[in-house]
Amino acid sequence: MPTTWVMACAFAPSGNLVACGGLDNKVTVYPLSMEDDPINKRKTVGTHTSYMSCCLFPNSDQQILTGSGDSTCALWDVESGQLLQSFHGHSADVMSIDLAPSETGNTFVSGGCDRTALIWDMRTGQKVQAFEGHDADINSVKFYPSGEAIATGSDDATCRLFDLRADREVAVYTKESIIFGVNAVDFSVSGRILFAGYNDYTVNVWDTLKCSRITMLYGHENRVSCLKVSPDGTAICTGSWDFTLRVWA
C-alpha cells in the first residue's frame, strides 16, 4: 500500500478496481486481475492537501469521489487523474460521503468536523442543502434508501435523521445511557432499521420511525469503526479496532 495508515477504500462498480488512501493525502487505484501483480499497475489518481478520509465510485469506473481533511470533496477522472470538480463548503475536515441512491446519482452527502451535513450537486459543484443540529463532529453519513432523507452519526453520541424535502431534522436517536460517539451508520434495505456503531464497542439497532432502540449487538472488544448492511439485507458486517470483522445474521 502507498501508506501504512489507510483510512478509506472502495470497489469500483465493475469489481475490477479498488481505490484506497489515507494519511498519504492521495487516492490510489489498483486494477484487480489474476495475471498481473496489482502493485505494478497501481496509479495515483488524485491528491488532497490533507488526509483522504473517504472515497467512492459514483456509478462508474471512470470517476472517483473523495473527501478529505482539507475540508473539501473532489471528483477525479480515473484515467487521466484530472480534477473534474471541487466541492468547497465545509469549514473543517470531511469525514464521510455517500451517494444518493437514484440511478442518475448526481447528488451526494458529506459530513464533517464542522458538525454539518451538506448535500451537493456533482455536476455543478454547488452546495444544495445544509443540515445542522449535532453538537460534535459528524463521523458518518448515509442516504435513506428512498433518497429522501439522510442519517448522520456523531461524536455527540447521537444519530439524526434529516428530511431533504422538509429541509430539517426529523428524528434523533439517543438515550441518556449512551455517552459514547457514533462512528458508522447504515440502513436496512427497507430503511425501517438504522444500525449504528459506537465507541463503547456496541452496535445499537434503532427503529427509524419510532426512534426507539430495538436491540444491541455485543461482541466486539474495542470501538466499532465501520459497518455495512449486505446488499440483500440478510446480514450486517462490523469492523472494529479489536482487529476483527464480524458478520451478524
Short mmCIF file of N, CA and C in Angstrom, two decimals, residues 158-220:
data_model
loop_
_atom_site.label_atom_id
_atom_site.label_comp_id
_atom_site.label_asym_id
_atom_site.label_seq_id
_atom_site.Cartn_x
_atom_site.Cartn_y
_atom_site.Cartn_z
N THR A 158 -25.17 10.83 19.35
CA THR A 158 -26.50 10.71 18.74
C THR A 158 -26.39 10.37 17.26
N CYS A 159 -27.46 9.76 16.75
CA CYS A 159 -27.70 9.69 15.31
C CYS A 159 -28.90 10.59 15.04
N ARG A 160 -28.94 11.15 13.86
CA ARG A 160 -30.06 12.02 13.49
C ARG A 160 -30.53 11.71 12.09
N LEU A 161 -31.82 12.01 11.85
CA LEU A 161 -32.42 11.83 10.53
C LEU A 161 -32.86 13.19 10.02
N PHE A 162 -32.36 13.57 8.85
CA PHE A 162 -32.72 14.85 8.23
C PHE A 162 -33.49 14.57 6.96
N ASP A 163 -34.66 15.23 6.82
CA ASP A 163 -35.52 15.04 5.65
C ASP A 163 -35.20 16.11 4.62
N LEU A 164 -34.86 15.69 3.39
CA LEU A 164 -34.45 16.64 2.35
C LEU A 164 -35.60 17.52 1.88
N ARG A 165 -36.82 16.95 1.81
CA ARG A 165 -37.96 17.74 1.33
C ARG A 165 -38.43 18.72 2.38
N ALA A 166 -38.42 18.28 3.64
CA ALA A 166 -38.81 19.19 4.73
C ALA A 166 -37.68 20.15 5.07
N ASP A 167 -36.45 19.83 4.62
CA ASP A 167 -35.28 20.67 4.85
C ASP A 167 -34.98 20.85 6.34
N ARG A 168 -35.18 19.79 7.13
CA ARG A 168 -34.93 19.92 8.56
C ARG A 168 -34.71 18.55 9.21
N GLU A 169 -34.26 18.61 10.47
CA GLU A 169 -34.11 17.40 11.28
C GLU A 169 -35.48 16.87 11.67
N VAL A 170 -35.68 15.56 11.49
CA VAL A 170 -36.98 14.97 11.83
C VAL A 170 -36.90 13.91 12.92
N ALA A 171 -35.69 13.47 13.27
CA ALA A 171 -35.56 12.45 14.32
C ALA A 171 -34.17 12.48 14.94
N VAL A 172 -34.14 12.16 16.25
CA VAL A 172 -32.87 11.99 16.97
C VAL A 172 -32.88 10.62 17.63
N TYR A 173 -31.80 9.89 17.48
CA TYR A 173 -31.69 8.55 18.06
C TYR A 173 -30.66 8.61 19.18
N THR A 174 -31.19 8.58 20.41
CA THR A 174 -30.32 8.76 21.58
C THR A 174 -30.99 8.22 22.83
N LYS A 175 -30.19 7.90 23.84
CA LYS A 175 -30.68 7.56 25.17
C LYS A 175 -29.72 8.18 26.17
N GLU A 176 -30.21 8.46 27.37
CA GLU A 176 -29.35 9.08 28.38
C GLU A 176 -28.16 8.20 28.71
N SER A 177 -28.35 6.89 28.58
CA SER A 177 -27.28 5.95 28.95
C SER A 177 -26.20 5.87 27.88
N ILE A 178 -26.48 6.40 26.68
CA ILE A 178 -25.48 6.36 25.61
C ILE A 178 -24.65 7.63 25.66
N ILE A 179 -23.36 7.47 25.97
CA ILE A 179 -22.49 8.64 26.12
C ILE A 179 -21.29 8.59 25.18
N PHE A 180 -21.19 7.52 24.39
CA PHE A 180 -20.04 7.38 23.50
C PHE A 180 -20.42 7.73 22.06
N GLY A 181 -19.42 8.17 21.31
CA GLY A 181 -19.65 8.64 19.96
C GLY A 181 -20.02 7.54 18.98
N VAL A 182 -20.63 7.97 17.88
CA VAL A 182 -21.03 7.08 16.79
C VAL A 182 -20.01 7.20 15.66
N ASN A 183 -19.51 6.06 15.20
CA ASN A 183 -18.52 6.07 14.11
C ASN A 183 -19.10 5.72 12.76
N ALA A 184 -20.21 4.97 12.74
CA ALA A 184 -20.73 4.48 11.46
C ALA A 184 -22.22 4.23 11.55
N VAL A 185 -22.93 4.53 10.45
CA VAL A 185 -24.38 4.25 10.37
C VAL A 185 -24.71 3.62 9.02
N ASP A 186 -25.74 2.78 9.02
CA ASP A 186 -26.27 2.24 7.77
C ASP A 186 -27.71 1.80 7.98
N PHE A 187 -28.49 1.80 6.89
CA PHE A 187 -29.89 1.42 6.95
C PHE A 187 -30.09 -0.02 6.51
N SER A 188 -31.17 -0.63 7.02
CA SER A 188 -31.65 -1.88 6.43
C SER A 188 -32.15 -1.57 5.02
N VAL A 189 -32.41 -2.61 4.22
CA VAL A 189 -32.82 -2.41 2.83
C VAL A 189 -34.09 -1.58 2.74
N SER A 190 -35.03 -1.80 3.66
CA SER A 190 -36.30 -1.06 3.64
C SER A 190 -36.15 0.34 4.24
N GLY A 191 -35.12 0.54 5.05
CA GLY A 191 -34.95 1.82 5.74
C GLY A 191 -35.60 1.86 7.11
N ARG A 192 -36.30 0.79 7.49
CA ARG A 192 -37.01 0.79 8.77
C ARG A 192 -36.05 0.69 9.96
N ILE A 193 -34.87 0.12 9.71
CA ILE A 193 -33.90 -0.06 10.79
C ILE A 193 -32.63 0.73 10.49
N LEU A 194 -32.12 1.39 11.54
CA LEU A 194 -30.85 2.11 11.43
C LEU A 194 -29.84 1.44 12.36
N PHE A 195 -28.73 0.98 11.78
CA PHE A 195 -27.65 0.38 12.56
C PHE A 195 -26.59 1.44 12.83
N ALA A 196 -26.07 1.47 14.05
CA ALA A 196 -25.06 2.46 14.41
C ALA A 196 -23.97 1.81 15.25
N GLY A 197 -22.71 2.04 14.88
CA GLY A 197 -21.56 1.50 15.61
C GLY A 197 -20.95 2.57 16.50
N TYR A 198 -20.65 2.19 17.74
CA TYR A 198 -20.25 3.16 18.77
C TYR A 198 -18.85 2.90 19.32
N ASN A 199 -18.34 3.89 20.04
CA ASN A 199 -17.04 3.78 20.69
C ASN A 199 -17.06 2.90 21.95
N ASP A 200 -18.25 2.54 22.43
CA ASP A 200 -18.32 1.67 23.61
C ASP A 200 -18.38 0.19 23.22
N TYR A 201 -17.95 -0.11 21.99
CA TYR A 201 -17.79 -1.47 21.46
C TYR A 201 -19.11 -2.11 21.03
N THR A 202 -20.21 -1.35 21.05
CA THR A 202 -21.52 -1.93 20.73
C THR A 202 -22.05 -1.40 19.39
N VAL A 203 -23.05 -2.13 18.88
CA VAL A 203 -23.87 -1.64 17.78
C VAL A 203 -25.29 -1.48 18.30
N ASN A 204 -25.85 -0.29 18.17
CA ASN A 204 -27.25 -0.07 18.54
C ASN A 204 -28.12 -0.19 17.29
N VAL A 205 -29.25 -0.86 17.44
CA VAL A 205 -30.17 -1.09 16.33
C VAL A 205 -31.43 -0.27 16.62
N TRP A 206 -31.68 0.73 15.79
CA TRP A 206 -32.77 1.68 16.04
C TRP A 206 -33.93 1.47 15.08
N ASP A 207 -35.14 1.68 15.60
CA ASP A 207 -36.34 1.76 14.76
C ASP A 207 -36.38 3.18 14.20
N THR A 208 -36.23 3.29 12.89
CA THR A 208 -36.10 4.61 12.26
C THR A 208 -37.33 5.48 12.50
N LEU A 209 -38.50 4.88 12.44
CA LEU A 209 -39.75 5.64 12.58
C LEU A 209 -40.06 5.99 14.04
N LYS A 210 -39.92 5.02 14.93
CA LYS A 210 -40.30 5.23 16.33
C LYS A 210 -39.20 5.86 17.17
N CYS A 211 -37.99 5.93 16.62
CA CYS A 211 -36.83 6.48 17.35
C CYS A 211 -36.51 5.68 18.61
N SER A 212 -36.94 4.43 18.65
CA SER A 212 -36.67 3.60 19.82
C SER A 212 -35.61 2.56 19.48
N ARG A 213 -34.85 2.14 20.50
CA ARG A 213 -33.83 1.14 20.28
C ARG A 213 -34.45 -0.25 20.29
N ILE A 214 -34.20 -1.01 19.22
CA ILE A 214 -34.76 -2.36 19.10
C ILE A 214 -33.91 -3.36 19.87
N THR A 215 -32.60 -3.28 19.67
CA THR A 215 -31.69 -4.20 20.35
C THR A 215 -30.27 -3.67 20.26
N MET A 216 -29.34 -4.40 20.89
CA MET A 216 -27.92 -4.08 20.80
C MET A 216 -27.15 -5.32 20.37
N LEU A 217 -26.05 -5.09 19.66
CA LEU A 217 -25.18 -6.20 19.26
C LEU A 217 -23.88 -6.10 20.05
N TYR A 218 -23.63 -7.12 20.87
CA TYR A 218 -22.41 -7.18 21.68
C TYR A 218 -21.45 -8.21 21.11
N GLY A 219 -20.14 -7.99 21.28
CA GLY A 219 -19.18 -8.98 20.84
C GLY A 219 -17.82 -8.38 20.58
N HIS A 220 -17.80 -7.14 20.06
CA HIS A 220 -16.50 -6.50 19.81
C HIS A 220 -15.82 -6.12 21.13
#
